Every structure is written in C-alpha cells, then in structure tokens.
mmCIF file of C-alpha atoms in Angstrom:
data_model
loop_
_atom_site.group_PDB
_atom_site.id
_atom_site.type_symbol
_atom_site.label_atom_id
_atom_site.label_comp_id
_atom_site.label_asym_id
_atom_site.label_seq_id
_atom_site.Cartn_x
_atom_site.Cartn_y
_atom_site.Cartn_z
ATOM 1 C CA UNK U 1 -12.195 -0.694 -6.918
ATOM 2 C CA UNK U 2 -14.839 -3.838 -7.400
ATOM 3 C CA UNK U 3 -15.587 -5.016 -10.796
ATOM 4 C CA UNK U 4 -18.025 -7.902 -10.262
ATOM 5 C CA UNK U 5 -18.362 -10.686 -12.450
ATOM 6 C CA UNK U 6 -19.055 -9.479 -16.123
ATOM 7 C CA UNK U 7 -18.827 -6.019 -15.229
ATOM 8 C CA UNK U 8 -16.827 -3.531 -17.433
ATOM 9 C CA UNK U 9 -15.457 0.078 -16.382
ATOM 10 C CA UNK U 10 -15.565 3.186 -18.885
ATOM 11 C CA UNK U 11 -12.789 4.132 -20.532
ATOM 12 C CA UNK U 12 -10.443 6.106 -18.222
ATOM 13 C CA UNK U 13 -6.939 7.260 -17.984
ATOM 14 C CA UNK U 14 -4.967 7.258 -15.173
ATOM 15 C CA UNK U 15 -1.092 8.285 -14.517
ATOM 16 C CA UNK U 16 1.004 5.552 -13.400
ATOM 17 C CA UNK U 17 -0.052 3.291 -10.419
ATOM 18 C CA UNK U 18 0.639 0.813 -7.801
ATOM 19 C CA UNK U 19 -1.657 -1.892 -7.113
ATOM 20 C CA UNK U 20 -2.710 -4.514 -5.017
ATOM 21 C CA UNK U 21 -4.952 -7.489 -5.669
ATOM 22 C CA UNK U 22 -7.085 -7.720 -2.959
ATOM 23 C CA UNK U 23 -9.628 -10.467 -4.362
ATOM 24 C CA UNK U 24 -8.003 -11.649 -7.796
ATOM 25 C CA UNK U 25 -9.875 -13.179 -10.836
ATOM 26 C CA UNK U 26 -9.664 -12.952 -14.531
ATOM 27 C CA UNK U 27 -9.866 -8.954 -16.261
ATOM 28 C CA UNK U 28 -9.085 -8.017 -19.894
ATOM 29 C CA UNK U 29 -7.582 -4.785 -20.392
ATOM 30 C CA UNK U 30 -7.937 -3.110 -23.623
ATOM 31 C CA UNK U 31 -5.978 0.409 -24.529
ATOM 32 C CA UNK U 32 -7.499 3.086 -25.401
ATOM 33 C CA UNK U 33 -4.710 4.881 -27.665
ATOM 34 C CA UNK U 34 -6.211 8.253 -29.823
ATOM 35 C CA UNK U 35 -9.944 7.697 -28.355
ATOM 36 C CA UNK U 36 -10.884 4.425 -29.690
ATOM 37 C CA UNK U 37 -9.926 0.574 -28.387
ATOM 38 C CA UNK U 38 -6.768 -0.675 -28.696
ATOM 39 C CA UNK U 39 -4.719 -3.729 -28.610
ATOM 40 C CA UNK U 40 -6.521 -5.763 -25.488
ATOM 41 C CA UNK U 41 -4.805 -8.064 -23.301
ATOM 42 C CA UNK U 42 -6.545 -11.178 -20.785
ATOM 43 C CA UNK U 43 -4.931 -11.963 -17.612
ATOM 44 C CA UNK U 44 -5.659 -13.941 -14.286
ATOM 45 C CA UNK U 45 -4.406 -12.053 -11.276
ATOM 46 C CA UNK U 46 -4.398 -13.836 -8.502
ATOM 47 C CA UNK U 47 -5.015 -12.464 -4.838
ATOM 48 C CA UNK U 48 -1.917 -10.326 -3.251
ATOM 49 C CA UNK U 49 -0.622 -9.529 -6.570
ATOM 50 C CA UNK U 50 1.174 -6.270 -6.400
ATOM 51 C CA UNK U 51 1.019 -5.270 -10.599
ATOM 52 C CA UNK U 52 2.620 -1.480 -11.112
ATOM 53 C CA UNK U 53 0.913 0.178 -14.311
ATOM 54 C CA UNK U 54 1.862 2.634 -16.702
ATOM 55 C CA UNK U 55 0.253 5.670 -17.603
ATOM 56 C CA UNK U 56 -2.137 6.123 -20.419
ATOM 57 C CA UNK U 57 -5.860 5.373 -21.590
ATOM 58 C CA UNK U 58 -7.432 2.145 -20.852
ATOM 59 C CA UNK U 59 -10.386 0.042 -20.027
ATOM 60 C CA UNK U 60 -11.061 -3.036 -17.886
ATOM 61 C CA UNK U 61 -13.448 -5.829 -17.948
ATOM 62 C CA UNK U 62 -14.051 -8.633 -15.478
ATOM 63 C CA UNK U 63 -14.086 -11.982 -17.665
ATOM 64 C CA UNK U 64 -14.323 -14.350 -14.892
ATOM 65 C CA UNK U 65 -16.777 -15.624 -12.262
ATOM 66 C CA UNK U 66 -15.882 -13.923 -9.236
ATOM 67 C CA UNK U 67 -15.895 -10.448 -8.506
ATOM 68 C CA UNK U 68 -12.277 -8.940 -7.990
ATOM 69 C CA UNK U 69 -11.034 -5.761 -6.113
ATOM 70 C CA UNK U 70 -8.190 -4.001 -6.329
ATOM 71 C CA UNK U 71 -6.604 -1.109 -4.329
ATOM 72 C CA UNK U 72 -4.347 1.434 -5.827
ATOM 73 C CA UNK U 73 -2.145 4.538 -5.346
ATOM 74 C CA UNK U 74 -1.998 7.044 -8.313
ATOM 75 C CA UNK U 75 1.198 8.713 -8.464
ATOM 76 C CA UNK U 76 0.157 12.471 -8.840
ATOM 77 C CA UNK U 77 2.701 14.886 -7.581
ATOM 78 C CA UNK U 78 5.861 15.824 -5.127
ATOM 79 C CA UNK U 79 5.655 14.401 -1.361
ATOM 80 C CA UNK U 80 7.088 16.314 1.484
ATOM 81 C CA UNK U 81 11.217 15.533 2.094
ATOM 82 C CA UNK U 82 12.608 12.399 3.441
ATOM 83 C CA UNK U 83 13.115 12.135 7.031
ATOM 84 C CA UNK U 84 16.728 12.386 8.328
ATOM 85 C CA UNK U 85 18.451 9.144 8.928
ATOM 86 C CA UNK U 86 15.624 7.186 7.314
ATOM 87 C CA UNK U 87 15.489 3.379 8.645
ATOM 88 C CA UNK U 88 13.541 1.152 5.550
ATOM 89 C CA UNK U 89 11.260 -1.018 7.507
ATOM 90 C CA UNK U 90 12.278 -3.351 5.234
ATOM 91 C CA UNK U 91 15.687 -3.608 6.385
ATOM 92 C CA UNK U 92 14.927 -3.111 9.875
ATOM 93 C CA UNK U 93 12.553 -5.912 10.293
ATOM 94 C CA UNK U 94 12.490 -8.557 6.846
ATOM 95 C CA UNK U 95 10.468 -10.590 9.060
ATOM 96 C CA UNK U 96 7.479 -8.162 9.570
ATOM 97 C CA UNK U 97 7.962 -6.182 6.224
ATOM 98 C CA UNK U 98 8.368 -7.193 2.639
ATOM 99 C CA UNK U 99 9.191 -5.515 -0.592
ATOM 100 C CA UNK U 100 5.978 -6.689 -3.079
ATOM 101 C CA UNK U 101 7.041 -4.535 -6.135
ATOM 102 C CA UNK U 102 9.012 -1.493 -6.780
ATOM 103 C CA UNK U 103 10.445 0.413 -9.301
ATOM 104 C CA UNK U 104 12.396 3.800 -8.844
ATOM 105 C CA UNK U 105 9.893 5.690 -7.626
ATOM 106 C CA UNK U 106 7.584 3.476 -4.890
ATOM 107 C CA UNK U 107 7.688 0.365 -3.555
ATOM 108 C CA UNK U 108 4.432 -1.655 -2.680
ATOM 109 C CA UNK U 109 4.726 -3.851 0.901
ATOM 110 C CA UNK U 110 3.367 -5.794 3.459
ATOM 111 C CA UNK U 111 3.673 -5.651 6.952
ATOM 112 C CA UNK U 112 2.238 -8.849 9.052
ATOM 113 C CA UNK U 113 2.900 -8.945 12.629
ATOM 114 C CA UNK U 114 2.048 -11.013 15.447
ATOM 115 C CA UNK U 115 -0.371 -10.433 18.257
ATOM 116 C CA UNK U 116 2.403 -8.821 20.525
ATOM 117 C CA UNK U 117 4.935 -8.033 18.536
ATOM 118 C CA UNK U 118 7.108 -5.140 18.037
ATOM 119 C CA UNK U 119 9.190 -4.038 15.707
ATOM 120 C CA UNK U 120 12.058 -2.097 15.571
ATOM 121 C CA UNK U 121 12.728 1.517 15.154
ATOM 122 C CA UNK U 122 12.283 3.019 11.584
ATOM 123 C CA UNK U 123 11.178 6.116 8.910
ATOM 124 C CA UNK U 124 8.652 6.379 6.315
ATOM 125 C CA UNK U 125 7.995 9.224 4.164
ATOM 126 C CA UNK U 126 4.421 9.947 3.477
ATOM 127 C CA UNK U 127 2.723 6.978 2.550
ATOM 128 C CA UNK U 128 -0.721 5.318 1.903
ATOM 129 C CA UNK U 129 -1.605 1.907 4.640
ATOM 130 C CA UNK U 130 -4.609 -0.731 3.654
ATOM 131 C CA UNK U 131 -5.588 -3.100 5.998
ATOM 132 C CA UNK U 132 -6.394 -6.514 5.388
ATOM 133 C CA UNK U 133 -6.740 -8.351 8.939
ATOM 134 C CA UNK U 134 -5.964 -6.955 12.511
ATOM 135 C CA UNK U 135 -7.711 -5.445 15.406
ATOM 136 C CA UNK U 136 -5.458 -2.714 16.279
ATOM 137 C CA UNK U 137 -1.760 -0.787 16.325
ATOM 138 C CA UNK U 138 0.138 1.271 18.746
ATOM 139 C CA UNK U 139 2.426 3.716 16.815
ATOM 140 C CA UNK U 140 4.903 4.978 19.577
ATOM 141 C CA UNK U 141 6.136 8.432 17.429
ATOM 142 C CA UNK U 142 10.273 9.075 17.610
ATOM 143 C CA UNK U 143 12.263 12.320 17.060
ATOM 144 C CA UNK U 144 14.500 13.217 14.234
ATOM 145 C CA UNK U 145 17.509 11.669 15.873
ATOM 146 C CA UNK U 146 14.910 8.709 16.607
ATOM 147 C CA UNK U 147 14.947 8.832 20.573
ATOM 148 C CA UNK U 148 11.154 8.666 22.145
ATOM 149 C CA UNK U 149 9.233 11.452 22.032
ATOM 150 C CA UNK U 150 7.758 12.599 25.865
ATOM 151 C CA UNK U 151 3.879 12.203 27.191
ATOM 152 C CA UNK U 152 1.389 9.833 25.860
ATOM 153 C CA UNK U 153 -0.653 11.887 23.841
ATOM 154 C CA UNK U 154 -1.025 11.714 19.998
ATOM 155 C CA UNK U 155 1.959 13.317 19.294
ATOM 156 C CA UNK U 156 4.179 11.076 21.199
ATOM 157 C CA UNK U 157 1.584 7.247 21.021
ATOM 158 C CA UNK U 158 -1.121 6.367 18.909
ATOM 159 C CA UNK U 159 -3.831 3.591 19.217
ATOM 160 C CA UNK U 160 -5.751 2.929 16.143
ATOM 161 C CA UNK U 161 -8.226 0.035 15.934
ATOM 162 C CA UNK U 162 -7.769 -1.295 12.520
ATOM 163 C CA UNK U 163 -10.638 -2.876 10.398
ATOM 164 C CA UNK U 164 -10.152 -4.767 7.511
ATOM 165 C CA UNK U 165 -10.436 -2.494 4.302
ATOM 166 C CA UNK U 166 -9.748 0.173 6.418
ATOM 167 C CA UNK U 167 -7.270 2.502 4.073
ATOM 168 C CA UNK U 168 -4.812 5.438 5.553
ATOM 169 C CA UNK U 169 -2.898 8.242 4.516
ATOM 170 C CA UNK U 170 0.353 8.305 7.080
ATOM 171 C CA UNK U 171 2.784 11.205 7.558
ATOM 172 C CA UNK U 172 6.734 10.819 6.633
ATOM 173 C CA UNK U 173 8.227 10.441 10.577
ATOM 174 C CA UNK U 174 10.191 7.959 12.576
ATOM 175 C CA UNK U 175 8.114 5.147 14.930
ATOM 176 C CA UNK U 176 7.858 2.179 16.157
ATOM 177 C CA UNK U 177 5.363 -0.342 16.194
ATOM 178 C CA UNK U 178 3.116 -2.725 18.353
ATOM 179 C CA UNK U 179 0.183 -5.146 17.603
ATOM 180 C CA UNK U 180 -1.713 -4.264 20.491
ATOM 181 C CA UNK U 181 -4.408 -6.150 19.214
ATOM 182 C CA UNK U 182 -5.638 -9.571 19.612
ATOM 183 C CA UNK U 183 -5.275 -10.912 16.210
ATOM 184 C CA UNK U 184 -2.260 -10.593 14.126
ATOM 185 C CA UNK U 185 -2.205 -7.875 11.942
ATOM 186 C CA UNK U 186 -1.955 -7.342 7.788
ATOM 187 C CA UNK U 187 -1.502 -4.037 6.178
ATOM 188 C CA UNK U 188 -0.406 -3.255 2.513
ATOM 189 C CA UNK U 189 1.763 -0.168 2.412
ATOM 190 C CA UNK U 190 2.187 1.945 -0.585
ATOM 191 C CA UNK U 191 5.262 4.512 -0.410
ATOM 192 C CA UNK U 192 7.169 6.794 -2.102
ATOM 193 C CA UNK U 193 11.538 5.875 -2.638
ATOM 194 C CA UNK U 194 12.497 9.819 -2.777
#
C-alpha cells in the first residue's frame, strides 16, 4: 500500500494484521466505530517498523511530506499443519533471521544474508516473503526427517531471482538456504506460530 503525501484512504475494515514499514513517514489513523469517525490518533513510523493491528473499522491519512508504503498480511483463516520436527529459522540461524514482532499467532522477520552464505537447515509453515534487496536464492528442499531430497529439479532445488518489492506466498516444508546472488539479500517474512 502507497499513500503519498496528503493522500487519505476510504474508510475500510480489515481483520487483524501484520505490517511492515517499508518507506515510513507521518499517518493519522482515525476509527471508524458504528459508521462514523472516531477517536483519531497521529504517529511517525519510521522505515522497518513491524506495527501488528487489531481488527476493526478505520481510516488512514498521510500527514507528512513523503509518501510512505507499507506491506501487510491479513490474517483470514486456518493454514495447512506444521511440519514435523519444525526448526525456527530464528533459532537456527539469529544471525541471518530476526524476530521483528509477534504475538501468539505470527511473527513478522527478517532474513539478511550475505552474498554466499548459507544457512542452516530449518521449517516454515506456510508463509508470505517480501523482498527488499537481493539478486537471487537457492532453496535446496529437505524431507520430513530433513535429509536432502534427490535430483535437481524443483522439487528437490530452486533458483529464484529476487527483485526488490518482489512479494511471495511460500509453502510450510523443510530447506535450506543460499544467496546465490551477487548482492546480499533482504526479505521480510510474515508467518504463522501454529
């Protein structure tokens, strides 16, 4: 979502969501309780901000100079089941990954990574990638009891050149993961705790 400088967004409701503050700036938020405007709040979000929001009625304006864009993941329904021994990249490799925000349901990260690099073996459930900076991944896929899948086709390694803004919907499963680009790499993950 843009909102350029001065801009303001209907009134809209969403259920709760996870965000990230791709380009920050100054927005007032005013809810919309019973149909009509509410009780409305100013604040400066700066850029990587990870905010989670609550459900409900509500309308945004951008109050400040610059334009600002957000991402964010709507929380809508039931995901498919965790994968068996599932390995948090987050405790598998604190260096790479880090816990933004989270609550009991989802957690918003990061991932950067090196030109080069590799990280360890781990799990995701289904979960939703942005990309901020890097050229390109190679996902090497992992069975259930995480040992290397056989062949090099899709099932078993993926290459996927990455562009910034790029956004990704990824399948629960055990991998790991290369920057197989030139440039290190930047990616915003939004995923489910259960």
């Amino acid at each position: 979502m843009t909102l350029k400088a001065g801009e303001e967004d209907a009134p809209h409701d969403h259920p709760k969501h996870y965000m990230y503050v791709v380009t920050g700036g100054k927005l007032t938020i005013t809810n919309w309780p019973s149909g009509s405007a509410g009780e409305a709040n100013t604040a400066e979000l700066p850029s990587g901000a990870p905010p989670i929001m609550p459900s409900g009625p509500h309308q945004v304006k951008n109050v400040g100079e610059t334009d600002v864009v957000l991402i964010f993941v709507e929380v809508t329904g039931k995901y498919t089941s965790t994968p068996e021994a599932l390995k948090c990249p987050c405790d598998t490799d604190p260096e790479c990954y880090k816990f933004l925000a989270q609550d009991d349901d989802w957690f918003t990260g990061i991932m950067e990574m090196a030109s080069g690099a590799k990280n360890s073996p781990q799990g995701h459930r289904d979960h939703m990638l942005y990309v901020l900076e890097g050229e390109q991944v190679t996902i090497n896929n992992l069975g259930p009891d995480m040992s290397p899948l056989e062949g090099e086709g899709p099932s078993a390694k993926m290459v996927l050149d990455l562009a910034p803004g790029a956004a990704m919907a990824v399948p629960a499963g055990h991998h790991w993961l290369e920057n197989t680009g030139s440039a290190a790499c930047k990616i915003v993950l939004f995923e489910p705790k259960k």
